[in-house]
Coordinates of C-alpha atoms in Angstrom, one line a residue:
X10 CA 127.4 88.5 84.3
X11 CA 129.4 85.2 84.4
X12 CA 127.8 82.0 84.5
X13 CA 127.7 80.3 88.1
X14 CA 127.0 76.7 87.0
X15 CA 127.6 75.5 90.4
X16 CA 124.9 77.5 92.8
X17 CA 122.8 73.9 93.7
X18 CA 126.4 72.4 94.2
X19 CA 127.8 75.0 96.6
X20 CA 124.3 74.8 98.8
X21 CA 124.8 70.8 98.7
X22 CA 128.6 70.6 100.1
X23 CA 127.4 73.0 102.6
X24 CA 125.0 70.7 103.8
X25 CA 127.1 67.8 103.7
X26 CA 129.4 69.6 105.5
X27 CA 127.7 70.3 108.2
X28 CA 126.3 66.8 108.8
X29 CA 129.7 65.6 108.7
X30 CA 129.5 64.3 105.5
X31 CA 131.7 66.1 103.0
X32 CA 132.8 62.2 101.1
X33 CA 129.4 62.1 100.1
X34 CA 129.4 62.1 95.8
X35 CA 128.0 65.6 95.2
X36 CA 125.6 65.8 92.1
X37 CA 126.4 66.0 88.7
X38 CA 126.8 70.0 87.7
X39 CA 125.3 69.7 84.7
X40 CA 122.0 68.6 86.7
X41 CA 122.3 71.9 88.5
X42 CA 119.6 74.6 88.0
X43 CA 121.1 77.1 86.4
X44 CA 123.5 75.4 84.5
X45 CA 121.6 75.7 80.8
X46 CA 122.4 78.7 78.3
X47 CA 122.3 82.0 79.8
X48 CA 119.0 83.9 80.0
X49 CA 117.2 87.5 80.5
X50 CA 113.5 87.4 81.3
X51 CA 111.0 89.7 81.2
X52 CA 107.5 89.3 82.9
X53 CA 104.3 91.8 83.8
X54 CA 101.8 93.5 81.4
X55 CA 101.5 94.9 78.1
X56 CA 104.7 97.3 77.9
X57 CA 106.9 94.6 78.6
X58 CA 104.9 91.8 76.4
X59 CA 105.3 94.0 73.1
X60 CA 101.4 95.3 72.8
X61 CA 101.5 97.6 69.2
X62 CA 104.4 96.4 68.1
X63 CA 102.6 95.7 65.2
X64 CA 102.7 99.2 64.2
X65 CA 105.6 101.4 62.6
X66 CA 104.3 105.1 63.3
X67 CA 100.6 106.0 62.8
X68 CA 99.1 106.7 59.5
X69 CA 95.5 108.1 58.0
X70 CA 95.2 105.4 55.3
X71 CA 92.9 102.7 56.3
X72 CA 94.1 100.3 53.4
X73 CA 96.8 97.9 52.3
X74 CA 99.9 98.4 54.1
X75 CA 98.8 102.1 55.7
X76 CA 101.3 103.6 54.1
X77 CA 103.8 100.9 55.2
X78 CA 102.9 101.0 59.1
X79 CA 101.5 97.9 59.3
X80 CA 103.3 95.1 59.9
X81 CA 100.5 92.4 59.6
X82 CA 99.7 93.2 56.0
X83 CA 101.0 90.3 54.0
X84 CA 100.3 92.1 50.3
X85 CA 96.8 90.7 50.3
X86 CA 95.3 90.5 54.0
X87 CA 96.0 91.5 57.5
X88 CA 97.9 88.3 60.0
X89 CA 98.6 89.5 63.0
X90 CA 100.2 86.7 63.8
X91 CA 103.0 87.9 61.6
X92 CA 104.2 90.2 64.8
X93 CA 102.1 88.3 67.5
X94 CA 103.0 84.8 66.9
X95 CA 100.6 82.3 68.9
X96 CA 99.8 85.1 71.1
X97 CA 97.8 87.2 68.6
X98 CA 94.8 88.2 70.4
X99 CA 96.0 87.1 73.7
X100 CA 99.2 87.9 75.4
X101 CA 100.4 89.9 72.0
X102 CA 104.5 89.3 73.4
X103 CA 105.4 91.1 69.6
X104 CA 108.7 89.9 67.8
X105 CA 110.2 93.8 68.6
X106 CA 109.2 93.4 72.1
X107 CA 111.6 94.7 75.0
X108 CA 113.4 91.3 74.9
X109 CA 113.4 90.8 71.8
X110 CA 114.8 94.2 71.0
X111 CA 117.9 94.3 73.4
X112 CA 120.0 92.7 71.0
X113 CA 122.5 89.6 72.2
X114 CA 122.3 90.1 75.9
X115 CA 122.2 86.7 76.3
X116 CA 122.1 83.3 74.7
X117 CA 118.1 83.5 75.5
X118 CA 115.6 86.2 75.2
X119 CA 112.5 85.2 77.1
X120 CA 109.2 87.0 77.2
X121 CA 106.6 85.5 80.2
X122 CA 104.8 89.2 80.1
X123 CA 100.8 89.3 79.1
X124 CA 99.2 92.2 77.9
X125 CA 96.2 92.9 80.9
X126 CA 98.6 91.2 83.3
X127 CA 98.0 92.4 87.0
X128 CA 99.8 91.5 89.9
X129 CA 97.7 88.0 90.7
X130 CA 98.8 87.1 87.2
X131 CA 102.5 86.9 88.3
X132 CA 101.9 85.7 91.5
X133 CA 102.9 81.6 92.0
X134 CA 99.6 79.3 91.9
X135 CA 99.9 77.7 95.3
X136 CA 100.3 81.5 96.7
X137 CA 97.0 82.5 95.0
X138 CA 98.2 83.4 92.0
X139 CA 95.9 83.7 89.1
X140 CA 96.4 81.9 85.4
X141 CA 95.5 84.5 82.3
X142 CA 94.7 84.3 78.9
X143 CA 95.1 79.9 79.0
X144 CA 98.7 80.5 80.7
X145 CA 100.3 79.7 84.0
X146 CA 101.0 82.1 86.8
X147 CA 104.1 84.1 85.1
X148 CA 106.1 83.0 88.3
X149 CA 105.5 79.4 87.7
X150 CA 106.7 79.8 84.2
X151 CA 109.7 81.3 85.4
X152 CA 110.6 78.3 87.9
X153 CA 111.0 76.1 84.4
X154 CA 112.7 78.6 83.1
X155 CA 115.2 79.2 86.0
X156 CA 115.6 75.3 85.7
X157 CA 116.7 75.1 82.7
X158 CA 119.0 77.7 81.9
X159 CA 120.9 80.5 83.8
X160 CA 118.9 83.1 84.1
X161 CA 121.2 86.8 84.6
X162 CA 118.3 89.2 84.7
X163 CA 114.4 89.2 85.4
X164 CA 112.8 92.6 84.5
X165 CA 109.4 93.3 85.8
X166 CA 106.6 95.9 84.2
X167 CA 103.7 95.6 86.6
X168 CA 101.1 97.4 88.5
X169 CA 99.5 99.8 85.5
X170 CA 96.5 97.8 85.3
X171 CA 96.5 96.8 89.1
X172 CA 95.8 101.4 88.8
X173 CA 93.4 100.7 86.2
X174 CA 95.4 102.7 83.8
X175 CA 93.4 101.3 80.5
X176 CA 90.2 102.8 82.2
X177 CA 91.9 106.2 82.9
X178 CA 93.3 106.3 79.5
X179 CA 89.6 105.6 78.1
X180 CA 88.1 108.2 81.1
X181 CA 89.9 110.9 79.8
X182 CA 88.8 110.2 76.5
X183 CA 85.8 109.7 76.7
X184 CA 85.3 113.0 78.9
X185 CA 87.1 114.9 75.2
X186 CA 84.7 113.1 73.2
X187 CA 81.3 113.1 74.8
X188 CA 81.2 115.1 78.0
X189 CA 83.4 117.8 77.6
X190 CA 84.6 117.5 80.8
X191 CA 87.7 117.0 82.8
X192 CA 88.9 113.7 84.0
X193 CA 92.0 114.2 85.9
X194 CA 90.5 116.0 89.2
X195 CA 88.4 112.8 89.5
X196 CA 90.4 110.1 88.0
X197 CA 93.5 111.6 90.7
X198 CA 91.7 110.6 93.6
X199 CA 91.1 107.5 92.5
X200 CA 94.4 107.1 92.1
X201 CA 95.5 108.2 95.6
X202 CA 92.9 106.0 96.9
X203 CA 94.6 102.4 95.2
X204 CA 98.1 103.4 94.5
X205 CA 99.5 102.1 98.6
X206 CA 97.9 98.7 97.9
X207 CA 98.7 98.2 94.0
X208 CA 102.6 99.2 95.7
X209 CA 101.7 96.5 97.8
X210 CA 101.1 94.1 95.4
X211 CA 104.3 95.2 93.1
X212 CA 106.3 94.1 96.1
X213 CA 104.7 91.0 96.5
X214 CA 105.3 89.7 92.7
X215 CA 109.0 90.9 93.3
X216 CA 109.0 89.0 96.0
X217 CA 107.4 85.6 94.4
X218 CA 110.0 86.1 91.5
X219 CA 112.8 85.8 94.7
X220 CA 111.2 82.7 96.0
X221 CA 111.0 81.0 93.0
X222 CA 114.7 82.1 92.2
X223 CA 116.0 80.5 95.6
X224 CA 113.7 77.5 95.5
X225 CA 115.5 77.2 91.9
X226 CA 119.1 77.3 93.6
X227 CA 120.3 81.0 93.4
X228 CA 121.7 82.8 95.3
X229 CA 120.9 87.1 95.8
X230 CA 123.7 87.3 93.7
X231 CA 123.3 84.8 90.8
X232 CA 120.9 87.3 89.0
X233 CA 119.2 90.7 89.5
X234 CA 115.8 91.8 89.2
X235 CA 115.0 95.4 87.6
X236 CA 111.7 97.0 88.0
X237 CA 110.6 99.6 85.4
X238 CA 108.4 102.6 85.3
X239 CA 106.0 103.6 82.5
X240 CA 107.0 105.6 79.3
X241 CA 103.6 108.4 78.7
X242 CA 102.4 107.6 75.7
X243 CA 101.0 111.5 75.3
X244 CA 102.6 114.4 75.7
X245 CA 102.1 117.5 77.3
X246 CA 99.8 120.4 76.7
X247 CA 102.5 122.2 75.3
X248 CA 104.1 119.8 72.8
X249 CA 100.9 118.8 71.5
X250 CA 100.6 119.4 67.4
X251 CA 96.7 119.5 67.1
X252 CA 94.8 122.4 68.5
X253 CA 92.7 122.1 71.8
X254 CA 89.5 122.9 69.9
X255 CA 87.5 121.1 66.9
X256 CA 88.0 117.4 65.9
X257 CA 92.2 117.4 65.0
X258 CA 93.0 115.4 68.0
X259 CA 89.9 112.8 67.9
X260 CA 90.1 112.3 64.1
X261 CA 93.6 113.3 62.7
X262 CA 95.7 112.8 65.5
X263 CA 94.4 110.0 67.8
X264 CA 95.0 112.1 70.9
X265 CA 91.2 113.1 72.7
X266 CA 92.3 114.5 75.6
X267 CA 92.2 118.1 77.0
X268 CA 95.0 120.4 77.9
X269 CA 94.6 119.8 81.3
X270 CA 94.4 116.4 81.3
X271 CA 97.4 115.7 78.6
X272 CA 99.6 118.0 81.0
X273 CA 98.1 115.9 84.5
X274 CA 99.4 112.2 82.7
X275 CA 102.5 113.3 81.3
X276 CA 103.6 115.4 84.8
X277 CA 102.1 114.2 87.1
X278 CA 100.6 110.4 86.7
X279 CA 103.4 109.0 84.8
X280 CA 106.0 110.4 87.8
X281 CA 103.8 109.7 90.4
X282 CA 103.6 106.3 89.3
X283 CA 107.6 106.3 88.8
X284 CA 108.2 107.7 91.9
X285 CA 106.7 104.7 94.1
X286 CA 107.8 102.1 92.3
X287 CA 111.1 103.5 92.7
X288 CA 110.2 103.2 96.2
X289 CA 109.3 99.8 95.9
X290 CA 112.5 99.2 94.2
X291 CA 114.3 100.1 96.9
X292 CA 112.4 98.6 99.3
X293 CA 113.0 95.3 97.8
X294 CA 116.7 95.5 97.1
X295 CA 116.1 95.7 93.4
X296 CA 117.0 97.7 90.4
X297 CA 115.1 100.1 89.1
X298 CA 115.3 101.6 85.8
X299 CA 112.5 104.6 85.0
X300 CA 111.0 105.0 81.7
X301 CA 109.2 108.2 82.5
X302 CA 111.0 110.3 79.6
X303 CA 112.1 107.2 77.3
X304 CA 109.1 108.9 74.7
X305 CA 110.0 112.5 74.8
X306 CA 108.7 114.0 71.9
X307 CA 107.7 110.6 70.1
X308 CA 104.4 110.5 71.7
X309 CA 100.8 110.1 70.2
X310 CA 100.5 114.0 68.8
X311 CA 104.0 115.3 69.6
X312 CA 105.3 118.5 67.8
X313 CA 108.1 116.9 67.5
X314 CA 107.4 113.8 65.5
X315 CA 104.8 113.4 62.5
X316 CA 102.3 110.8 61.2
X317 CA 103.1 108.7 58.5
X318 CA 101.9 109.7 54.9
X319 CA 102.3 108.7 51.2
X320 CA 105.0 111.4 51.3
X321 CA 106.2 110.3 54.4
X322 CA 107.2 107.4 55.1
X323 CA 107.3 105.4 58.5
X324 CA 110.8 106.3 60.0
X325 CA 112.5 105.8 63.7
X326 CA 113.9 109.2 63.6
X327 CA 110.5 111.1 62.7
X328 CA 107.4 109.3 63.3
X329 CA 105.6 108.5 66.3
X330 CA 107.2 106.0 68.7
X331 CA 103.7 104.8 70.4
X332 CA 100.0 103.6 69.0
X333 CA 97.1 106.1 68.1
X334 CA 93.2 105.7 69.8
X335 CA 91.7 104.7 66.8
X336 CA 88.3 105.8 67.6
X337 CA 86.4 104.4 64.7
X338 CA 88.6 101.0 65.3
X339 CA 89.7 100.8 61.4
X340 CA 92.8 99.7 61.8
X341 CA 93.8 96.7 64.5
X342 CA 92.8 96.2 67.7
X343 CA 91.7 98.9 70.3
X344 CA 93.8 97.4 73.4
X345 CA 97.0 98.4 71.0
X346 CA 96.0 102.3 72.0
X347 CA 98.9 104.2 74.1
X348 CA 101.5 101.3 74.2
X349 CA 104.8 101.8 72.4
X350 CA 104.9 100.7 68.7
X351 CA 107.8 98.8 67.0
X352 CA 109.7 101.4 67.2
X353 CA 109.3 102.8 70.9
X354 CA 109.5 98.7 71.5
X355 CA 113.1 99.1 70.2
X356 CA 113.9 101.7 71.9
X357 CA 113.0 100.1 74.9
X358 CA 115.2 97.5 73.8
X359 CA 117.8 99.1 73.9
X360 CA 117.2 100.6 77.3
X361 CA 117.0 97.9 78.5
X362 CA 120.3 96.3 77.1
X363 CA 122.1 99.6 78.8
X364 CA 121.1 98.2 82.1
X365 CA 121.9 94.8 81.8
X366 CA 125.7 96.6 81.1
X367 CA 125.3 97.9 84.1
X368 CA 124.8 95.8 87.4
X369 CA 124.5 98.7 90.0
X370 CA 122.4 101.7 90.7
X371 CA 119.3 102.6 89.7
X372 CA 118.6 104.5 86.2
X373 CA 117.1 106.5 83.8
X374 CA 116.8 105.7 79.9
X375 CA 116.0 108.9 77.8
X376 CA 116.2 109.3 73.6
X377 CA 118.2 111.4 71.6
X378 CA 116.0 113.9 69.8
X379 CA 115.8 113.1 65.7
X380 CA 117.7 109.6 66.3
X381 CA 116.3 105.9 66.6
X382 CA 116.7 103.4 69.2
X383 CA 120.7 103.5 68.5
X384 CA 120.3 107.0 70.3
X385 CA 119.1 105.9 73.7
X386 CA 121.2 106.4 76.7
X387 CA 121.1 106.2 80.9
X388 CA 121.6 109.3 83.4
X389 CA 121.5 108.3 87.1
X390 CA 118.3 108.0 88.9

């Protein structure tokens, strides 16, 4: 999108215009909010911020490197920092986060997103917003932002933990575990009874990240916004590697859910959740680009991908593209379960970069079976 260095100018001579004053010396350009180096932002919660991308694959070993899928071992100790940054333990925006991964969209790649963000997190101060984890509002960090440099595109992850997805994720699991019981008749409702207000509230942050657009200068057309969906980090009953019965999926594979319940998330929360904030999307005269499918067999326990082993190594093309439940809590941290690792961070990348190619229309970003992030492409939707 070509720079428009001149938005603050354009709204000045109009003004001037219309008092009758068009002689008046209009401000410098340079002055002008968005005038700096170009920009893509992303903002919202933890599969936008780069949660797990500490993690190449899954792997049994509990020591040293785990068989090369950890990215914090430095040869002697664990530093999470080494993918986190500053934000280790906090916001966790990974150095193969979305942004990060899209490749040169844009002369700045800038990551606002918190992982546990909801909705009051984005939303400005003085509207009631809600500072998280030591940081400002994500919408008053964007108003420096859109200050300082030309901002193209703003995509938004939001609204997951608005649903309490976490606590659905850790439901199910818990109801494999202990209770041998189903979760997704109960947890269902639950969702039926929040999702119209948590749409709400998705529609109000896109609508904070306007105001604070136009009270930077822009114009509708200066930039666009793209909402995104949710990948499933588990797949369906049917593509699942470990057996129903017996321990495999608690202790091997890092997937405690039942049949039922794997086949309910994958077809039926995931798309549900989709499916209105494509509806939000469109509501608010915004792009929308659905993640739904972007894990297709690279989830947690797929057939169609493997863990990482001493005889095989951590790879894009065969290992598992999002994090483990590690139930024991040997390796990392436990708010790392069910995001998208490095490599499904990549992916996403590149996902994302596809859209910012393409200005129109509403999208659908899918992988290539037994290829990396390289193999990533769009269908219309």
């Amino acid at each position: 999108m070509p720079s428009t260095p001149h938005r603050a100018l354009r709204g000045f001579l109009a003004l001037c215009t219309a008092a009758g004053l068009a002689s008046v010396a209009a401000p410098i350009a340079h002055a002008a909010p968005g005038t700096g180096p170009t920009a893509v932002v992303t903002m919202g919660d933890s599969y936008i911020s780069g949660e797990a991308g500490r993690w190449l694959g899954n792997s049994l070993t509990n020591s040293g490197s785990r068989n090369g899928t950890d990215r914090a071992w430095t040869g002697s100790a664990y530093d999470p920092s080494r993918v986190y940054g500053a934000t280790a333990g906090g916001c966790h925006r990974s150095d193969t986060a979305e942004v990060k991964s899209a490749g040169a969209i844009a002369s700045s790649l800038i990551n606002l997103a918190c992982s546990g963000a909801t909705t009051e997190n984005v939303v400005r101060a003085s509207q009631g917003g809600q500072a998280y984890k030591g940081e400002a509002p994500q919408a008053d960090q964007l108003a420096a932002v859109a200050a300082s440099h030309d901002v193209e595109l703003i995509a938004l992850s939001i609204g997951g933990n608005d649903l309490g997805f976490a606590d659905i994720i850790a439901t199910c699991a818990k109801d494999y575990i202990v209770w041998y019981s189903y979760c997704h008749d109960d947890q269902q409702a639950e969702v039926d009874a929040k999702i119209d207000g948590v749409m709400a509230d998705v529609g109000r942050s896109v609508d904070e990240i306007r105001a604070v657009m136009t009270a930077a200068g822009y114009a509708s057309s200066d930039y666009r916004i793209v909402l995104q969906s949710y990948p499933s980090p588990i797949p369906r009953a049917a593509e699942n590697r470990y057996a129903e019965s017996g321990w495999t999926r608690t202790n091997t594979g890092g997937c405690p859910f039942w049949n039922a319940d794997s086949t309910w998330a994958r077809d039926s929360l995931v798309p549900q959740l989709a499916n209105r904030l494509k509806g939000v999307a469109a509501a608010k005269g915004v792009q929308f680009m659905d993640l739904r499918d972007a894990l297709q067999g690279r989830e947690v326990c797929a057939k169609a991908s493997k863990q990482v082993t001493s005889t095989v190594p951590a790879s894009a093309t065969t290992s598992e593209w999002a994090r483990w439940i590690d139930s024991q809590s040997t390796q990392g941290l436990v708010q790392e379960s069910m995001h998208p690792n490095a490599y499904g961070q990549q992916a996403l990348g590149r996902c994302l970069a596809l859209v910012h190619a393409r200005p129109t229309g509403n999208h659908s970003c899918k992988n290539t079976a037994g290829s990396g992030a390289s193999g990533m492409y769009l269908t219309a939707g």
